[in-house]
Tab-separated table of C-alpha atoms and ligand atoms in Angstrom:
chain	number	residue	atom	x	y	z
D	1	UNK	CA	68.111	62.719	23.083
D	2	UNK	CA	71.102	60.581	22.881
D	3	UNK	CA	71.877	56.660	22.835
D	4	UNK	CA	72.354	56.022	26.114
D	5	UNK	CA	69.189	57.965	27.137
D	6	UNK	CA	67.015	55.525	24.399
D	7	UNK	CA	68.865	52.751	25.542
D	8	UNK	CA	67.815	52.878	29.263
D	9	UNK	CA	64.063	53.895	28.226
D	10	UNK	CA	63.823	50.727	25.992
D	11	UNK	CA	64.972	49.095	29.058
D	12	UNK	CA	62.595	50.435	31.096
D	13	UNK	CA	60.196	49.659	28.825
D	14	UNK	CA	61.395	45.885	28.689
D	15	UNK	CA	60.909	45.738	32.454
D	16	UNK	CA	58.086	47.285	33.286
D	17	UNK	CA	55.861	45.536	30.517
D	18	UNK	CA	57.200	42.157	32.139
D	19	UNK	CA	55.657	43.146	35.591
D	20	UNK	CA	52.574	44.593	33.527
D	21	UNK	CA	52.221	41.576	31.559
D	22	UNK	CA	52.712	39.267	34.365
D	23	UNK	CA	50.088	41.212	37.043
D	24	UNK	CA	47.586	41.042	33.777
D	25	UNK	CA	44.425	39.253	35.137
D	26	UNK	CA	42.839	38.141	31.838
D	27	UNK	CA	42.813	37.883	28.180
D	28	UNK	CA	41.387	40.608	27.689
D	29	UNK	CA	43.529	42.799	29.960
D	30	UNK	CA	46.485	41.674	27.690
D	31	UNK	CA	44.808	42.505	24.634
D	32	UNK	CA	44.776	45.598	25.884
D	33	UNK	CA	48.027	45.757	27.517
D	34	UNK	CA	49.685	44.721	24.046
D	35	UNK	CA	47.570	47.304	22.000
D	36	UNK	CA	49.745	49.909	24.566
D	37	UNK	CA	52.864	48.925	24.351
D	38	UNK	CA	53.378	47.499	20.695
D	39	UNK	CA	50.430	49.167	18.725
D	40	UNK	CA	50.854	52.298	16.243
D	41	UNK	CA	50.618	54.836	18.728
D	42	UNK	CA	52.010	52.508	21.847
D	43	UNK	CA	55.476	53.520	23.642
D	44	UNK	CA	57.711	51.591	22.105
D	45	UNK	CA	56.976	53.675	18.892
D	46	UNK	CA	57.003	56.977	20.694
D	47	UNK	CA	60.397	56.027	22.108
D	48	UNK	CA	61.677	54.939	18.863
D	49	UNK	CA	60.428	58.452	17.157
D	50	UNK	CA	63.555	59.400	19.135
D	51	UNK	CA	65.975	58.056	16.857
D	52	UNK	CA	65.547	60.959	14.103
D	53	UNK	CA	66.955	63.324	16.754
D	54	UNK	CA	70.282	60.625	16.969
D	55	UNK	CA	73.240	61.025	14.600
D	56	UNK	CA	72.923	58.279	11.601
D	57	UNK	CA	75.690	56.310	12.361
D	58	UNK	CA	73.931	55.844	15.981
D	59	UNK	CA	70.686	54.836	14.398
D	60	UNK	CA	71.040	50.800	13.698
D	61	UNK	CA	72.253	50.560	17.186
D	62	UNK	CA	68.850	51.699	18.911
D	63	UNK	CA	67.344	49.825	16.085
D	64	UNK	CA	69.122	46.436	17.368
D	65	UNK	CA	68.029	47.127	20.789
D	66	UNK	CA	64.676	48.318	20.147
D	67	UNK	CA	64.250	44.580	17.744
D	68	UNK	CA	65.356	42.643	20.891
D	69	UNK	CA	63.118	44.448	23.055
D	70	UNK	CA	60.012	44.161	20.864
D	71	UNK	CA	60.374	40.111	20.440
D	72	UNK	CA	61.086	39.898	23.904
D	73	UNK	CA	58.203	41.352	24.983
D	74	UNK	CA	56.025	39.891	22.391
D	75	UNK	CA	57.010	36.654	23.737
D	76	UNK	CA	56.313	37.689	27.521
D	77	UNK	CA	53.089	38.349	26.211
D	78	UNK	CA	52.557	35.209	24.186
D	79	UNK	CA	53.634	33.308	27.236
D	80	UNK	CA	51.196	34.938	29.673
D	81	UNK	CA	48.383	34.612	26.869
D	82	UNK	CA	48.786	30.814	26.808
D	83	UNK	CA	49.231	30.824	30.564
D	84	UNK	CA	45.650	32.831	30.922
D	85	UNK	CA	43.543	31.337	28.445
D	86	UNK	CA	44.806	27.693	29.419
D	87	UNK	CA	42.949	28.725	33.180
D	88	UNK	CA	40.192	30.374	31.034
D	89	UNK	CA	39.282	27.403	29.567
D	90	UNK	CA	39.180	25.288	32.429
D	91	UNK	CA	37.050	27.645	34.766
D	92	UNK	CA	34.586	27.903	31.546
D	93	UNK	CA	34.563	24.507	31.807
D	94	UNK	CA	33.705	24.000	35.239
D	95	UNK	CA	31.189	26.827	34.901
D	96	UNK	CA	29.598	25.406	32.142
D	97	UNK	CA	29.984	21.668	33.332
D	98	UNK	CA	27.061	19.618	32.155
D	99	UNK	CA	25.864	17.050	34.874
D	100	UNK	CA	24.866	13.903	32.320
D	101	UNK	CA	23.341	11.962	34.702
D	102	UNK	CA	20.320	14.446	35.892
D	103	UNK	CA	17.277	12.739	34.696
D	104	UNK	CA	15.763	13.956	30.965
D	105	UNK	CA	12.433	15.997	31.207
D	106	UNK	CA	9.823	13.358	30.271
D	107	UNK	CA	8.593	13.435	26.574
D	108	UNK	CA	4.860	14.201	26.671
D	109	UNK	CA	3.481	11.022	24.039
D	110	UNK	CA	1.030	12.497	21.521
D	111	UNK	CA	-1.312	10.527	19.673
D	112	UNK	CA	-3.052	10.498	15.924
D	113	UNK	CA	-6.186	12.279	15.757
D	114	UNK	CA	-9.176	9.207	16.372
D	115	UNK	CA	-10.518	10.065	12.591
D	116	UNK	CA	-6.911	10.028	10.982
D	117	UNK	CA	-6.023	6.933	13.395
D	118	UNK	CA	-9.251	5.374	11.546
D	119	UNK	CA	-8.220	6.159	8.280
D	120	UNK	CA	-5.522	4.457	8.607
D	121	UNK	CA	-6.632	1.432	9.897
D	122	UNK	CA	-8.842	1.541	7.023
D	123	UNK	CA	-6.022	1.847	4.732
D	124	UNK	CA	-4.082	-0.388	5.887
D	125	UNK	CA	-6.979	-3.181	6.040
D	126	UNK	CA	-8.182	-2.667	2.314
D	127	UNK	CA	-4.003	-2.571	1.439
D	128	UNK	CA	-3.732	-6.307	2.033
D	129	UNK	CA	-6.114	-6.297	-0.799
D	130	UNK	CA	-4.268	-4.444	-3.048
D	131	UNK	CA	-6.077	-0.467	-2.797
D	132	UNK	CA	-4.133	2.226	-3.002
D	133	UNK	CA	-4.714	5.823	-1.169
D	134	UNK	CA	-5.488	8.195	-3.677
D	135	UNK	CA	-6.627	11.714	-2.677
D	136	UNK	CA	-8.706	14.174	-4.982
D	137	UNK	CA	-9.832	18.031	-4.374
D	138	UNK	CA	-12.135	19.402	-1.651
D	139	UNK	CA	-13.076	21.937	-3.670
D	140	UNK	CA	-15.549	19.933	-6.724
D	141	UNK	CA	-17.451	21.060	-9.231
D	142	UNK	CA	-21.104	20.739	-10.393
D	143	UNK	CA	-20.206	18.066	-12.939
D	144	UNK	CA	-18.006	15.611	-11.056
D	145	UNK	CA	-20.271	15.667	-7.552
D	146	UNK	CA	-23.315	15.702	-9.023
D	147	UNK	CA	-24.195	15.106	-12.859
D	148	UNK	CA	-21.609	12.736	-13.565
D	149	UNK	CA	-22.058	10.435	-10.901
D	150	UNK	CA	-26.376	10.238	-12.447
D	151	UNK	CA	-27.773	12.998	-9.909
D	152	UNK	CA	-28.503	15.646	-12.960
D	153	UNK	CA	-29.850	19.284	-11.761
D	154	UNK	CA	-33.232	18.718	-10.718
D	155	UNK	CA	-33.019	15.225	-9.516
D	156	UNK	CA	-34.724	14.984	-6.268
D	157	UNK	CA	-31.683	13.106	-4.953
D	158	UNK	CA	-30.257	16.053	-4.577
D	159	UNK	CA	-31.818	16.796	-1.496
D	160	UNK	CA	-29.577	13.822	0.201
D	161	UNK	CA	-26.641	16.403	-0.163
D	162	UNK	CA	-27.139	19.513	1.360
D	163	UNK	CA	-24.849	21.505	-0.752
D	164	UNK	CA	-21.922	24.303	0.246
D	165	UNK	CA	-21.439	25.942	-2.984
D	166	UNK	CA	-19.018	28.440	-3.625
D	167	UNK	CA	-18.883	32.151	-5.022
D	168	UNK	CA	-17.465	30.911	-8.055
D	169	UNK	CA	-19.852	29.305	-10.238
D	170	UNK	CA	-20.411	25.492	-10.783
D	171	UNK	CA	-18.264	25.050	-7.635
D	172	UNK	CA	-18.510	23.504	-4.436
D	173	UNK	CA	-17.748	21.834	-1.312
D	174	UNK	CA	-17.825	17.950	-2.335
D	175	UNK	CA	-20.853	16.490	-0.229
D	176	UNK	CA	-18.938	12.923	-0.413
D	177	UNK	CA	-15.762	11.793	-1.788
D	178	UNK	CA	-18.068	9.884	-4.566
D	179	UNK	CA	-16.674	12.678	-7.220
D	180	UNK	CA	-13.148	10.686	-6.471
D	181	UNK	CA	-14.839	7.671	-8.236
D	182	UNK	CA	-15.398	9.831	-11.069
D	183	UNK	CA	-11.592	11.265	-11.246
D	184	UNK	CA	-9.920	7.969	-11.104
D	185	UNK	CA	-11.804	6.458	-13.510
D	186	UNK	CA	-11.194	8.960	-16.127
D	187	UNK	CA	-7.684	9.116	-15.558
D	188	UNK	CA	-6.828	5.446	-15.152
D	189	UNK	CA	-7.703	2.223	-17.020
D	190	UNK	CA	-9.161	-0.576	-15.192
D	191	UNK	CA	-8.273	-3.146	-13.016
D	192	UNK	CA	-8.982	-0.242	-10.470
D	193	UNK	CA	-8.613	-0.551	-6.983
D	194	UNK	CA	-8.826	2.109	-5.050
D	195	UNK	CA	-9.171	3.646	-1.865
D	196	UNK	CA	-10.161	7.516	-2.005
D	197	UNK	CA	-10.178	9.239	2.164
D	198	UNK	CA	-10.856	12.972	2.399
D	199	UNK	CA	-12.600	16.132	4.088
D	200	UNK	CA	-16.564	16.218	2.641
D	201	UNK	CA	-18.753	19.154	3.764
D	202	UNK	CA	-22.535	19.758	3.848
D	203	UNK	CA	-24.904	22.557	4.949
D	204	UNK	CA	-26.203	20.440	8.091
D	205	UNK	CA	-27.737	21.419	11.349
D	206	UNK	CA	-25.491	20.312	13.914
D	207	UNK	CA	-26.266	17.288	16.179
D	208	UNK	CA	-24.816	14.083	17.540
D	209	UNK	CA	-24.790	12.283	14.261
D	210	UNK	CA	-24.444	14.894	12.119
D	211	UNK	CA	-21.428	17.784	11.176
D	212	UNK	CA	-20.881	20.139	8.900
D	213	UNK	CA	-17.661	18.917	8.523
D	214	UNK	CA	-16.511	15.125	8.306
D	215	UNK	CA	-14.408	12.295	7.026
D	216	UNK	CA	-15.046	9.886	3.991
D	217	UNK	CA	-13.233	6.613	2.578
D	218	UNK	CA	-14.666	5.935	-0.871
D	219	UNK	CA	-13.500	2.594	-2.334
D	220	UNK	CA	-13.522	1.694	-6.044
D	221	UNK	CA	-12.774	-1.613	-7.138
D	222	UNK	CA	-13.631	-1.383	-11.429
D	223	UNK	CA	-12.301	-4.816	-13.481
D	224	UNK	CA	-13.833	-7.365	-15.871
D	225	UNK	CA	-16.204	-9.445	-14.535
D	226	UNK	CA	-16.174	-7.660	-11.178
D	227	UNK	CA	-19.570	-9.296	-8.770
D	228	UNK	CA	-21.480	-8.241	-5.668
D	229	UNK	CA	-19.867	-11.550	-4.141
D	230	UNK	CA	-16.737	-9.801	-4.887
D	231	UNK	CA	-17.480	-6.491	-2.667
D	232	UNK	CA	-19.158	-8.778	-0.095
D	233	UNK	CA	-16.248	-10.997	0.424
D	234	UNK	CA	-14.327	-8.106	0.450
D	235	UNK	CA	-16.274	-5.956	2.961
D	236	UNK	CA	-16.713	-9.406	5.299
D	237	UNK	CA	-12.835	-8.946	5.483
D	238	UNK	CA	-12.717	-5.236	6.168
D	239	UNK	CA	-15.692	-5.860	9.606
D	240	UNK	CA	-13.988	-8.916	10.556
D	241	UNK	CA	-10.129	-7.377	10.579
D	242	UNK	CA	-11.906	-3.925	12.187
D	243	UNK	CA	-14.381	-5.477	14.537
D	244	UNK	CA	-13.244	-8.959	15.465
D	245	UNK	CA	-13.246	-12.184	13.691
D	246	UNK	CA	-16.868	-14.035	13.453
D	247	UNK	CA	-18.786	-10.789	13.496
D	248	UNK	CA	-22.079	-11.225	11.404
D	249	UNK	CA	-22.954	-9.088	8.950
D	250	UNK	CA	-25.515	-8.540	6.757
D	251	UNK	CA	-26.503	-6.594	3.435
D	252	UNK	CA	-29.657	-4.161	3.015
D	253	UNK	CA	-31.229	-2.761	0.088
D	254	UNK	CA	-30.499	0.936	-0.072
D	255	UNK	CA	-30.102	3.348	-2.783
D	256	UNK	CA	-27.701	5.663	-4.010
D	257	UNK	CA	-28.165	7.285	-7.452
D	258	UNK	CA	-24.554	6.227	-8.853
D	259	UNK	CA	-24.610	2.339	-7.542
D	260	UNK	CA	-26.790	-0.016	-9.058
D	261	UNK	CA	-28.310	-2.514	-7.079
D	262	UNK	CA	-27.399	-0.316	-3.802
D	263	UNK	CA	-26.990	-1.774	-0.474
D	264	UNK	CA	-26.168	-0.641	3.327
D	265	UNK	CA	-23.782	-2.804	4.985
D	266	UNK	CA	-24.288	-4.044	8.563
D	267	UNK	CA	-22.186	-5.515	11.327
D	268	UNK	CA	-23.730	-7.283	14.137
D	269	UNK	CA	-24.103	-4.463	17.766
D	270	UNK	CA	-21.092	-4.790	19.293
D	271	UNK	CA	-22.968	-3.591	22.543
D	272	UNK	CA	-25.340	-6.461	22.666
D	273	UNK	CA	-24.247	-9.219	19.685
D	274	UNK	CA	-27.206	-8.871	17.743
D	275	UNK	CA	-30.206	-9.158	20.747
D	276	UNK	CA	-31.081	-5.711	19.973
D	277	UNK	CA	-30.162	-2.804	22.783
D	278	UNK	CA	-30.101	1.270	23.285
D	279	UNK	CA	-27.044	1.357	20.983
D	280	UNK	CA	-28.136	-0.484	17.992
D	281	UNK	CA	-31.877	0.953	18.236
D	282	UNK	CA	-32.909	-2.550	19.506
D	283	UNK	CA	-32.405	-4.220	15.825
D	284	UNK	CA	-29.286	-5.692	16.863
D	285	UNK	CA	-27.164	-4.333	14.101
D	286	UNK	CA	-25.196	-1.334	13.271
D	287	UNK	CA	-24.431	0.451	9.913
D	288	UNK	CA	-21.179	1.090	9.086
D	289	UNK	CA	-21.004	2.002	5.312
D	290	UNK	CA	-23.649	2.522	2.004
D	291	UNK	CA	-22.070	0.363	-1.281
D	292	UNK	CA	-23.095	-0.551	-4.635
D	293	UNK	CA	-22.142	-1.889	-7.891
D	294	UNK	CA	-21.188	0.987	-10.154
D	295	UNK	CA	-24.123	2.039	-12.076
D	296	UNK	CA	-23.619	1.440	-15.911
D	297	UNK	CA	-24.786	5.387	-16.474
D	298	UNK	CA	-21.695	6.624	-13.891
D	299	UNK	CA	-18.640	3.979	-15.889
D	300	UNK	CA	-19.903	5.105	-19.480
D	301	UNK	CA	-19.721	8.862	-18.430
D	302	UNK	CA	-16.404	7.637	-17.509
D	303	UNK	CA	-15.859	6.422	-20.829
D	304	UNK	CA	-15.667	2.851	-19.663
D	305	UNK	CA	-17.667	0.223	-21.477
D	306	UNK	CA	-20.204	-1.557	-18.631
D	307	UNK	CA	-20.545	-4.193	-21.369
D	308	UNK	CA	-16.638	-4.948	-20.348
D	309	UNK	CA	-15.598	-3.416	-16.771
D	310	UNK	CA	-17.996	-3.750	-13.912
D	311	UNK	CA	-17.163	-2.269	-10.418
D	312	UNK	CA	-18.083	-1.824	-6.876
D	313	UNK	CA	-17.982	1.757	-4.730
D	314	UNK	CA	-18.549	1.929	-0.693
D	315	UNK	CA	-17.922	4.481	1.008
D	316	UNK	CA	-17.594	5.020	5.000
D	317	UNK	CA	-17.291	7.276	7.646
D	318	UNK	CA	-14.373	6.998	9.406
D	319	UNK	CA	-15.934	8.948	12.315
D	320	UNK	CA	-18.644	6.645	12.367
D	321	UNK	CA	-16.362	3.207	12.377
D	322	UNK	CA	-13.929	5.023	15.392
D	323	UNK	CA	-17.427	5.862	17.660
D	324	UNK	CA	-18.725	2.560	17.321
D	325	UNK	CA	-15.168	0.898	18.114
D	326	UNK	CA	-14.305	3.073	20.723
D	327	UNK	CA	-18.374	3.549	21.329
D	328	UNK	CA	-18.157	7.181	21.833
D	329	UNK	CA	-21.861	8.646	21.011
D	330	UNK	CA	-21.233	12.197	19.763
D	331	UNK	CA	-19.886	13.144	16.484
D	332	UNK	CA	-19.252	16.564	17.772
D	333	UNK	CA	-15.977	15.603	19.679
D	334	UNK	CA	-14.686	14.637	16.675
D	335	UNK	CA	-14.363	18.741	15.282
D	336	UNK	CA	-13.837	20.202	19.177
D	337	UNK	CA	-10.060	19.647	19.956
D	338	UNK	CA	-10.674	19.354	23.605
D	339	UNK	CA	-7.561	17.134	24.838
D	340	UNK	CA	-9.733	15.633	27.491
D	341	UNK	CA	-11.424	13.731	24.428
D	342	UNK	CA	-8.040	13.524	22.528
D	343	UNK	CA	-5.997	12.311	25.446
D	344	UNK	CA	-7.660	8.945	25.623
D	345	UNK	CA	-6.571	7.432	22.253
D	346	UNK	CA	-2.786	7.678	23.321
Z	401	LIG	N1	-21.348	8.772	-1.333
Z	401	LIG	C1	-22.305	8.088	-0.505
Z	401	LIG	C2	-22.690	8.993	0.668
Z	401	LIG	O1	-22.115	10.018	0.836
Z	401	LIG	C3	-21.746	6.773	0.002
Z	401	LIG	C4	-21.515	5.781	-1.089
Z	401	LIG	C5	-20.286	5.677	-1.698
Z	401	LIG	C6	-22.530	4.938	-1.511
Z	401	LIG	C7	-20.070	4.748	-2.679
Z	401	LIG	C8	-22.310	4.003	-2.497
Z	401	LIG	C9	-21.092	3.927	-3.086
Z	401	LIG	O2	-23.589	8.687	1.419
C-alpha cells in the first residue's frame, strides 16, 4: 500500500457514497447507508487500517485527506437526510390528513335512573327548606332498626318488616332507612334537619307493589317546640312543588311504632282529581308517604330530652312518588334494567 494508492481509494470512496447517498430512497436507507460507510467496521475505516503499512512521515497526509473526506461525506449525508425527511413529513401528512369538517358521530344522551332522578327531586325540594342529604349503612344492626326506634324483640310490629338478617349476628339488611333517624340523632345536636335516601331490603314476595329491593327518603326535622303544623306545612310544600300547585291533600291516622301520633299522607288522584277512579282505588286519593312526630321513647334513647326537642320523621318511596308522576303501575321495572323502560325518562 502506498499514498497514492489510499489517496485514490478515499476518493473513490468520496464519490461513490455521493451517488449512494443521493439514489438513497428514505431515511431509513441512509441510516443504513451511513452505518456502512462511517461506522466501526464501515470502509472508510478499513481503508484507513492502511496507513500502518505507510512510512510515518506519510501518515498525517492520508490522515488530512481521509478528515476531508469523512466531513464531506457526513455533510452529503446530512443534506440528503434533511432533503428526505422534509418529503417524509409532508406525505405523512397528507396520509394522515384529518378532514375537520366530516360530521361528529352523534352522542347517544343517557339519562338518571327514574328512582335516583326522584331522589333528587326530593332533595332538592326539601333543600329550599334547609335538609341536608345524609346517608347511613345498608348493612344495620338489631339495635338501631329495631329496638331503638320502640319495636323491642317480640313486638308484634315486627311483622311489618320482613327481615333479611345476616350470618353475622345482630345484623341485618335495614327494612327502612328509619335506623338513619336513630344515627343522626346520636351524633348531632338539634335543630336537626335532615334528609336520609338509601337502599332498604325486605324478605317480600315479589309483585307489582312490592320488591325485595327498594328506595327510601327518611326526613328528620328534631328542634324546640317543633308541631304537627310544622311537618304539615312542610309536606303541603313538598306535594305541591312535586305534583302541581293547588293539589289537595289530606292527613290519615296511621301508626308506626317510633312516631307518635302517626299519620299517612295523601295527595289528591292525579288520574281523576279526587272523583275516585281505577288508579286511586275509587277513593280519590293516593298515598305517597307514612309520617309522625318522633315518639318521646325513640328521642330519649337518643339521649335527647322530649321535655325540650320535639321532631317530625316521614319517610317515602321514591319509587312510589316517580310511578305515580310518571303513572307507571309496576314496581318491578324499577329493578329490571330493560332500556325500553329506561329510555323514556331521557
Ligand atoms: N319507616 C317507615 C316505613 O318503612 C316509614 C316512616 C318513616 C314512618 C318515618 C314514619 C316516620 O314504612
Amino acid at each position: 500500500m502506498d499514498l497514492a494508492q489510499l489517496t485514490r481509494d478515499l476518493d473513490a470512496l468520496s464519490t461513490s457514497t455521493r451517488a449512494a447517498v443521493e439514489a438513497a430512497p428514505d431515511v431509513a436507507a441512509l441510516a443504513a447507508l451511513e452505518l456502512e460507510i462511517l461506522g466501526k467496521k464501515g470502509r472508510l475505516t478499513e481503508i484507513l487500517r492502511g496507513i500502518g503499512s505507510l512510512p510515518v512521515e506519510e501518515r498525517p497526509q492520508v490522515g488530512a485527506v481521509a478528515n476531508v473526506v469523512r466531513r464531506s461525506i457526513e455533510q452529503v449525508l446530512a443534506e440528503r437526510h434533511a432533503a428526505l425527511s422534509g418529503s417524509e413529513l409532508e406525505a405523512r401528512l397528507l396520509a394522515e390528513r384529518v378532514d375537520v369538517t366530516t360530521p361528529g358521530r352523534p352522542v347517544r344522551r343517557g339519562a338518571l335512573h327514574p328512582s335516583i332522578e326522584a331522589m333528587g327531586e326530593i332533595a332538592e325540594i326539601f333543600g329550599r327548606f334547609g335538609f341536608v342529604v345524609h346517608e347511613t349503612p345498608e348493612i344495620e344492626d338489631d339495635l338501631t332498626n329495631f329496638q331503638l326506634l320502640n319495636i323491642p324483640p317480640d313486638h308484634p310490629a315486627r311483622d311489618l318488616w320482613d327481615t333479611l338478617y345476616l350470618d353475622v349476628p345482630g345484623r341485618l339488611l335495614r327494612t327502612h332507612t328509619s335506623p338513619g333517624q336513630i344515627r343522626v340523632m346520636q351524633s348531632t345536636k338539634p335543630p336537626i334537619r335532615v334528609l336520609l335516601p338509601g337502599r332498604c331490603f325486605r324478605y317480600e314476595a315479589i309483585d307489582a307493589s312490592h320488591g325485595s329491593e327498594f328506595f327510601q327518603v327518611e326526613g328528620l326535622m328534631v328542634d324546640e317546640g317543633t308541631t304537627l303544623g310544622d311537618m304539615r306545612g312542610l309536606l303541603d310544600e313538598f306535594a305541591h312543588a312535586m305534583f302541581g300547585a293547588g293539589k289537595k291533600t289530606r292527613f290519615r291516622p296511621g301508626y308506626y311504632p317510633f312516631t307518635e301520633p302517626s299519620v299517612a299522607f295523601d295527595v289528591e288522584c292525579l288520574v281523576c282529581g279526587g272523583v275516585g277512579c281505577p288508579a286511586c282505588g275509587r277513593t280519590g286519593w293516593m298515598t305517597i308517604l307514612g309520617a309522625g312526630m318522633v315518639h318521646p321513647v325513640v328521642l330519649r334513647n337518643c339521649g335527647l330530652d322530649p321535655e325540650r326537642y320535639q321532631g317530625f320523621a316521614f319517610g317515602m318511596g321514591p319509587e312510589r312518588i316517580s310511578m305515580l308522576k310518571h303513572r307507571i303501575n309496576d314496581l318491578r321495572l324499577f329493578l329490571e334494567d330493560d332500556l325500553r323502560f329506561l329510555e323514556q325518562f331521557r
